Amino acid sequence: MMLGGNTVLITGGATGIGFAIAERFAKLGNTVIICGRRQEKLDEARKKIPELNIKKCDIASESGRKELYDWISKDFPGLSVLVNNAGIQRSIDFRKGMGDLLNNEDEIEINLKSQVYMSALFMPLLMKQKESAIINVGSGLGFVPLAIFPIYCATKAAIHSFTMSLRHQLRDTSVKVFEVIPPTVHDTELKGKPFPKTDYSITAAEMADAVVKGFEADRYEISAGPSGGWLTASKSDLDKAFHEINH
Ligand SMILES: NC(=O)c1ccc[n+]([C@@H]2O[C@H](COP(=O)([O-])OP(=O)(O)OC[C@H]3O[C@@H](n4cnc5c(N)ncnc54)[C@H](OP(=O)(O)O)[C@@H]3O)[C@@H](O)[C@H]2O)c1
């Protein structure tokens, strides 16, 4: 993919990995639009990068997605890259029955259904462009689940499967389909606050650098750090990793 001259929409682009990707794409001469639910985070992001276009939007709501689509197709009809990055992560203890499930935001809605619906909704616009892309943000935990986040990991495994099918369906179109598979990225808000750096974690900036490199090289599965090995690991290696991370 060309690194400049695109019009890029990044869901959840005001913080963390999404913001680091926005920063890089803006510097490379792309028009960048970010969306998220919290206006103050969008304002903070634009203070840091004044050329960002911002839109308050809950992508888990059908009307939110439709409003975003209507605005973009009118004001940014050249949209050529959709980065499905928005996501949440919750610990859910099934020993409590319905308790944690009901007390948490719906990860299936935000992490899975929204990415699927955003891809379908924006497809006609993306298919109009000479060259375009969808970048779905999955996770290494889609390959090796961390059991305290059971729904999160399941949504990311589903994103991997969905992205493979989408890439195959779109193989004869102008739309290239990428999956970003981060390991632990310690300096983001995913768990409410940044978490401690470990030997197995990287920064959002390092992840975004890998995204830019992979995007330029048309490498459709983009990883960095330890999750890279999980993409090609054997079943017994994945089982071993499962026991290690859940110890
Ligand atoms: N950090 C890691 O270790 C890690 C590892 C693997 C994969 N990932 C994936 O990377 C992506 C980005 O996460 P991050 O680590 O950068 O965490 P983050 O800083 O919390 O970013 C998530 C972003 O998504 C937005 N968002 C959440 N729900 C939304 C909704 N319904 N509508 C619109 N925007 C929404 C949030 O903004 P609002 O709350 O303001 O809406 C936030 O800006 C996620 O898909 C995550 O699963 C992260």
Tab-separated table of C-alpha atoms and ligand atoms in Angstrom:
chain	number	residue	atom	x	y	z
A	1	MET	CA	0.000	0.000	0.000
A	2	MET	CA	1.100	3.565	-0.593
A	3	LEU	CA	2.140	5.184	2.656
A	4	GLY	CA	0.888	8.685	1.751
A	5	GLY	CA	-2.089	10.267	0.031
A	6	ASN	CA	-4.723	8.070	1.697
A	7	THR	CA	-7.783	9.109	3.650
A	8	VAL	CA	-7.721	7.031	6.828
A	9	LEU	CA	-10.447	6.443	9.427
A	10	ILE	CA	-9.200	5.031	12.753
A	11	THR	CA	-11.800	3.913	15.282
A	12	GLY	CA	-10.601	4.463	18.843
A	13	GLY	CA	-7.854	6.662	17.386
A	14	ALA	CA	-7.658	9.169	20.251
A	15	THR	CA	-5.620	6.931	22.577
A	16	GLY	CA	-3.128	4.074	22.697
A	17	ILE	CA	-2.281	2.080	19.576
A	18	GLY	CA	-4.904	3.897	17.477
A	19	PHE	CA	-3.422	7.286	18.343
A	20	ALA	CA	0.132	6.087	17.598
A	21	ILE	CA	-1.074	4.884	14.177
A	22	ALA	CA	-2.894	8.210	13.609
A	23	GLU	CA	0.267	10.142	14.470
A	24	ARG	CA	2.310	8.185	11.927
A	25	PHE	CA	-0.247	8.296	9.119
A	26	ALA	CA	-0.710	12.051	9.639
A	27	LYS	CA	3.078	12.609	9.430
A	28	LEU	CA	3.223	10.547	6.224
A	29	GLY	CA	0.887	12.936	4.399
A	30	ASN	CA	-2.480	11.199	4.811
A	31	THR	CA	-5.806	12.758	5.755
A	32	VAL	CA	-6.622	11.165	9.118
A	33	ILE	CA	-9.991	10.930	10.852
A	34	ILE	CA	-10.278	9.491	14.366
A	35	CYS	CA	-13.402	8.612	16.319
A	36	GLY	CA	-14.214	7.573	19.866
A	37	ARG	CA	-16.848	8.053	22.547
A	38	ARG	CA	-15.054	10.590	24.770
A	39	GLN	CA	-14.932	14.114	23.372
A	40	GLU	CA	-12.149	15.146	25.801
A	41	LYS	CA	-9.843	12.405	24.486
A	42	LEU	CA	-10.552	13.466	20.883
A	43	ASP	CA	-9.827	17.111	21.788
A	44	GLU	CA	-6.580	16.091	23.539
A	45	ALA	CA	-5.513	14.135	20.442
A	46	ARG	CA	-6.186	17.094	18.155
A	47	LYS	CA	-4.270	19.383	20.480
A	48	LYS	CA	-1.249	17.128	19.905
A	49	ILE	CA	-1.863	16.748	16.132
A	50	PRO	CA	-3.883	19.735	14.875
A	51	GLU	CA	-4.449	18.252	11.401
A	52	LEU	CA	-6.512	15.349	12.792
A	53	ASN	CA	-10.219	15.295	11.954
A	54	ILE	CA	-12.248	14.151	14.957
A	55	LYS	CA	-15.736	12.711	15.418
A	56	LYS	CA	-17.459	11.667	18.616
A	57	CYS	CA	-19.019	8.296	17.843
A	58	ASP	CA	-19.987	5.066	19.574
A	59	ILE	CA	-19.305	2.442	16.919
A	60	ALA	CA	-21.281	-0.130	18.901
A	61	SER	CA	-24.477	1.797	18.151
A	62	GLU	CA	-26.130	1.349	14.776
A	63	SER	CA	-27.175	5.009	14.636
A	64	GLY	CA	-23.629	6.050	15.640
A	65	ARG	CA	-22.129	4.031	12.798
A	66	LYS	CA	-24.694	5.377	10.313
A	67	GLU	CA	-24.054	9.002	11.339
A	68	LEU	CA	-20.300	8.432	10.979
A	69	TYR	CA	-20.789	6.854	7.564
A	70	ASP	CA	-23.055	9.683	6.326
A	71	TRP	CA	-20.542	12.328	7.492
A	72	ILE	CA	-17.558	10.554	5.938
A	73	SER	CA	-19.217	9.747	2.630
A	74	LYS	CA	-20.195	13.428	2.299
A	75	ASP	CA	-17.040	15.134	3.624
A	76	PHE	CA	-14.387	12.455	2.914
A	77	PRO	CA	-15.667	10.491	-0.117
A	78	GLY	CA	-12.087	9.426	-0.908
A	79	LEU	CA	-11.896	7.257	2.234
A	80	SER	CA	-9.364	4.566	1.381
A	81	VAL	CA	-8.271	3.011	4.695
A	82	LEU	CA	-10.506	1.815	7.535
A	83	VAL	CA	-8.653	0.886	10.720
A	84	ASN	CA	-10.972	-1.143	12.970
A	85	ASN	CA	-9.027	-0.523	16.163
A	86	ALA	CA	-11.577	0.366	18.879
A	87	GLY	CA	-11.782	-2.255	21.581
A	88	ILE	CA	-12.276	-2.943	25.265
A	89	GLN	CA	-11.013	-5.648	27.609
A	90	ARG	CA	-12.834	-6.927	30.697
A	91	SER	CA	-12.071	-9.628	33.242
A	92	ILE	CA	-15.057	-11.892	33.582
A	93	ASP	CA	-15.288	-14.640	36.191
A	94	PHE	CA	-17.816	-17.260	35.112
A	95	ARG	CA	-17.863	-18.700	38.642
A	96	LYS	CA	-20.108	-15.688	39.389
A	97	GLY	CA	-22.679	-16.833	36.846
A	98	MET	CA	-24.195	-13.797	35.110
A	99	GLY	CA	-22.639	-11.289	37.581
A	100	ASP	CA	-19.567	-10.039	35.703
A	101	LEU	CA	-21.240	-10.466	32.332
A	102	LEU	CA	-24.052	-8.074	33.228
A	103	ASN	CA	-21.792	-5.586	35.028
A	104	ASN	CA	-19.525	-5.065	32.048
A	105	GLU	CA	-19.728	-3.413	28.669
A	106	ASP	CA	-20.420	-5.882	25.890
A	107	GLU	CA	-17.081	-6.950	24.384
A	108	ILE	CA	-18.818	-8.950	21.651
A	109	GLU	CA	-20.670	-5.800	20.508
A	110	ILE	CA	-17.609	-3.529	20.565
A	111	ASN	CA	-14.708	-5.825	19.628
A	112	LEU	CA	-16.436	-8.118	17.164
A	113	LYS	CA	-19.839	-6.973	15.916
A	114	SER	CA	-18.719	-3.355	15.428
A	115	GLN	CA	-15.672	-4.386	13.336
A	116	VAL	CA	-17.852	-6.659	11.209
A	117	TYR	CA	-20.558	-4.007	10.677
A	118	MET	CA	-18.069	-1.182	10.068
A	119	SER	CA	-16.372	-3.307	7.401
A	120	ALA	CA	-19.669	-4.024	5.642
A	121	LEU	CA	-20.969	-0.442	5.949
A	122	PHE	CA	-17.840	1.205	4.536
A	123	MET	CA	-17.203	-1.463	1.871
A	124	PRO	CA	-18.977	0.331	-1.022
A	125	LEU	CA	-16.916	3.474	-0.367
A	126	LEU	CA	-13.646	1.513	-0.077
A	127	MET	CA	-14.387	-0.475	-3.233
A	128	LYS	CA	-14.769	2.767	-5.215
A	129	GLN	CA	-11.107	3.677	-4.617
A	130	LYS	CA	-8.285	2.535	-6.890
A	131	GLU	CA	-6.434	1.081	-3.919
A	132	SER	CA	-7.840	0.726	-0.429
A	133	ALA	CA	-7.491	-1.265	2.782
A	134	ILE	CA	-9.180	-2.528	5.902
A	135	ILE	CA	-6.906	-3.001	8.908
A	136	ASN	CA	-8.483	-5.081	11.673
A	137	VAL	CA	-6.791	-4.959	15.047
A	138	GLY	CA	-6.798	-8.415	16.622
A	139	SER	CA	-4.510	-9.647	19.395
A	140	GLY	CA	-1.962	-12.296	20.263
A	141	LEU	CA	-4.582	-13.347	22.835
A	142	GLY	CA	-6.729	-14.476	19.917
A	143	PHE	CA	-4.133	-17.229	19.414
A	144	VAL	CA	-3.365	-18.009	23.070
A	145	PRO	CA	-6.165	-16.960	25.440
A	146	LEU	CA	-5.568	-15.422	28.855
A	147	ALA	CA	-8.371	-17.037	30.812
A	148	ILE	CA	-9.218	-14.035	32.993
A	149	PHE	CA	-10.335	-12.256	29.783
A	150	PRO	CA	-12.429	-15.073	28.264
A	151	ILE	CA	-14.759	-13.016	26.058
A	152	TYR	CA	-12.034	-10.590	24.965
A	153	CYS	CA	-9.834	-13.464	23.764
A	154	ALA	CA	-12.767	-15.122	22.002
A	155	THR	CA	-13.601	-11.886	20.137
A	156	LYS	CA	-9.992	-11.584	18.988
A	157	ALA	CA	-9.912	-15.218	17.799
A	158	ALA	CA	-13.109	-14.456	15.866
A	159	ILE	CA	-11.515	-11.336	14.365
A	160	HIS	CA	-8.649	-13.487	13.080
A	161	SER	CA	-11.075	-15.883	11.419
A	162	PHE	CA	-13.276	-13.074	10.042
A	163	THR	CA	-10.252	-11.235	8.646
A	164	MET	CA	-9.024	-14.349	6.809
A	165	SER	CA	-12.426	-14.838	5.152
A	166	LEU	CA	-12.748	-11.148	4.302
A	167	ARG	CA	-9.275	-11.134	2.714
A	168	HIS	CA	-10.210	-14.144	0.619
A	169	GLN	CA	-13.579	-12.701	-0.468
A	170	LEU	CA	-11.959	-9.391	-1.477
A	171	ARG	CA	-8.918	-10.897	-3.229
A	172	ASP	CA	-10.057	-9.706	-6.686
A	173	THR	CA	-11.080	-6.202	-5.558
A	174	SER	CA	-9.122	-3.048	-4.777
A	175	VAL	CA	-9.497	-3.667	-1.016
A	176	LYS	CA	-6.538	-5.251	0.784
A	177	VAL	CA	-7.274	-6.737	4.191
A	178	PHE	CA	-4.706	-6.568	6.998
A	179	GLU	CA	-4.739	-7.908	10.542
A	180	VAL	CA	-2.641	-6.337	13.277
A	181	ILE	CA	-1.758	-8.831	15.998
A	182	PRO	CA	-0.201	-6.970	18.946
A	183	PRO	CA	1.397	-8.606	21.972
A	184	THR	CA	0.891	-6.826	25.316
A	185	VAL	CA	1.216	-3.099	24.663
A	186	HIS	CA	1.849	-1.650	28.105
A	187	ASP	CA	1.355	2.105	27.655
A	188	THR	CA	-2.336	2.201	26.634
A	189	GLU	CA	-5.646	2.609	28.459
A	190	LEU	CA	-6.999	-0.843	27.599
A	191	LYS	CA	-7.054	-1.960	31.229
A	192	GLY	CA	-8.154	1.458	32.496
A	193	LYS	CA	-4.571	2.653	33.057
A	194	PRO	CA	-1.149	1.837	31.605
A	195	PHE	CA	0.259	-1.403	33.029
A	196	PRO	CA	3.837	-2.283	34.006
A	197	LYS	CA	6.379	-2.935	31.264
A	198	THR	CA	7.481	-6.568	31.090
A	199	ASP	CA	9.949	-8.592	28.995
A	200	TYR	CA	6.991	-9.580	26.825
A	201	SER	CA	5.453	-6.140	26.233
A	202	ILE	CA	6.091	-3.344	23.745
A	203	THR	CA	4.954	0.281	23.438
A	204	ALA	CA	2.136	1.640	21.274
A	205	ALA	CA	4.786	3.521	19.269
A	206	GLU	CA	6.647	0.261	18.533
A	207	MET	CA	3.396	-1.410	17.466
A	208	ALA	CA	2.471	1.518	15.203
A	209	ASP	CA	5.943	1.474	13.588
A	210	ALA	CA	5.390	-2.209	12.748
A	211	VAL	CA	1.950	-1.362	11.306
A	212	VAL	CA	3.434	1.255	8.976
A	213	LYS	CA	6.173	-1.156	7.800
A	214	GLY	CA	3.724	-4.025	7.275
A	215	PHE	CA	1.248	-1.768	5.463
A	216	GLU	CA	3.923	-0.535	3.058
A	217	ALA	CA	5.133	-4.094	2.377
A	218	ASP	CA	1.603	-5.543	1.937
A	219	ARG	CA	2.305	-7.938	4.815
A	220	TYR	CA	-1.237	-8.917	5.669
A	221	GLU	CA	-0.617	-10.253	9.173
A	222	ILE	CA	1.342	-7.680	11.130
A	223	SER	CA	2.766	-8.607	14.501
A	224	ALA	CA	5.549	-7.330	16.684
A	225	GLY	CA	7.355	-8.667	19.711
A	226	PRO	CA	6.381	-12.020	21.213
A	227	SER	CA	2.968	-12.498	19.538
A	228	GLY	CA	4.790	-12.879	16.204
A	229	GLY	CA	5.915	-16.380	17.126
A	230	TRP	CA	2.356	-17.434	17.958
A	231	LEU	CA	1.261	-16.933	14.338
A	232	THR	CA	3.328	-19.874	13.151
A	233	ALA	CA	3.498	-21.924	16.363
A	234	SER	CA	2.494	-25.591	16.519
A	235	LYS	CA	-0.517	-26.760	18.550
A	236	SER	CA	1.799	-28.066	21.274
A	237	ASP	CA	3.691	-24.733	21.400
A	238	LEU	CA	0.379	-22.874	21.724
A	239	ASP	CA	-0.757	-25.244	24.499
A	240	LYS	CA	2.551	-24.674	26.283
A	241	ALA	CA	2.166	-20.884	25.954
A	242	PHE	CA	-1.406	-21.172	27.308
A	243	HIS	CA	-0.151	-22.933	30.426
A	244	GLU	CA	2.693	-20.451	30.871
A	245	ILE	CA	0.581	-17.287	30.625
A	246	ASN	CA	-2.225	-18.696	32.767
A	247	HIS	CA	0.056	-20.034	35.462
B	1	LIG	N1	-2.864	-2.831	24.803
B	1	LIG	C1	-2.669	-4.117	24.513
B	1	LIG	O1	-1.961	-4.837	25.215
B	1	LIG	C2	-3.321	-4.714	23.280
B	1	LIG	C3	-2.884	-5.975	22.858
B	1	LIG	C4	-3.482	-6.562	21.769
B	1	LIG	C5	-4.496	-5.902	21.090
B	1	LIG	N2	-4.912	-4.671	21.511
B	1	LIG	C6	-6.010	-4.041	20.770
B	1	LIG	O2	-5.625	-2.776	20.321
B	1	LIG	C7	-6.775	-1.954	20.160
B	1	LIG	C8	-6.508	-0.606	20.818
B	1	LIG	O3	-6.348	-0.803	22.205
B	1	LIG	P1	-5.336	0.028	23.111
B	1	LIG	O4	-4.491	-0.930	23.832
B	1	LIG	O5	-4.712	1.116	22.318
B	1	LIG	O6	-6.318	0.616	24.240
B	1	LIG	P2	-7.049	2.029	24.396
B	1	LIG	O7	-6.039	3.109	24.568
B	1	LIG	O8	-8.033	1.834	25.480
B	1	LIG	O9	-7.780	2.241	23.001
B	1	LIG	C9	-9.082	1.768	22.736
B	1	LIG	C10	-9.833	2.909	22.062
B	1	LIG	O10	-11.104	2.406	21.612
B	1	LIG	C11	-12.077	3.406	21.855
B	1	LIG	N3	-13.390	2.756	21.961
B	1	LIG	C12	-13.759	1.769	22.808
B	1	LIG	N4	-15.047	1.449	22.615
B	1	LIG	C13	-15.502	2.263	21.615
B	1	LIG	C14	-16.752	2.419	20.984
B	1	LIG	N5	-17.820	1.694	21.354
B	1	LIG	N6	-16.871	3.338	19.997
B	1	LIG	C15	-15.805	4.081	19.623
B	1	LIG	N7	-14.583	3.972	20.178
B	1	LIG	C16	-14.452	3.082	21.181
B	1	LIG	C17	-11.632	4.065	23.165
B	1	LIG	O11	-12.124	5.407	23.268
B	1	LIG	P3	-13.494	5.776	24.037
B	1	LIG	O12	-13.508	4.991	25.308
B	1	LIG	O13	-13.394	7.256	24.235
B	1	LIG	O14	-14.587	5.395	23.106
B	1	LIG	C18	-10.125	4.074	23.001
B	1	LIG	O15	-9.685	5.274	22.381
B	1	LIG	C19	-7.937	-2.734	20.775
B	1	LIG	O16	-8.678	-3.378	19.764
B	1	LIG	C20	-7.236	-3.782	21.633
B	1	LIG	O17	-8.011	-4.932	21.820
B	1	LIG	C21	-4.332	-4.058	22.583
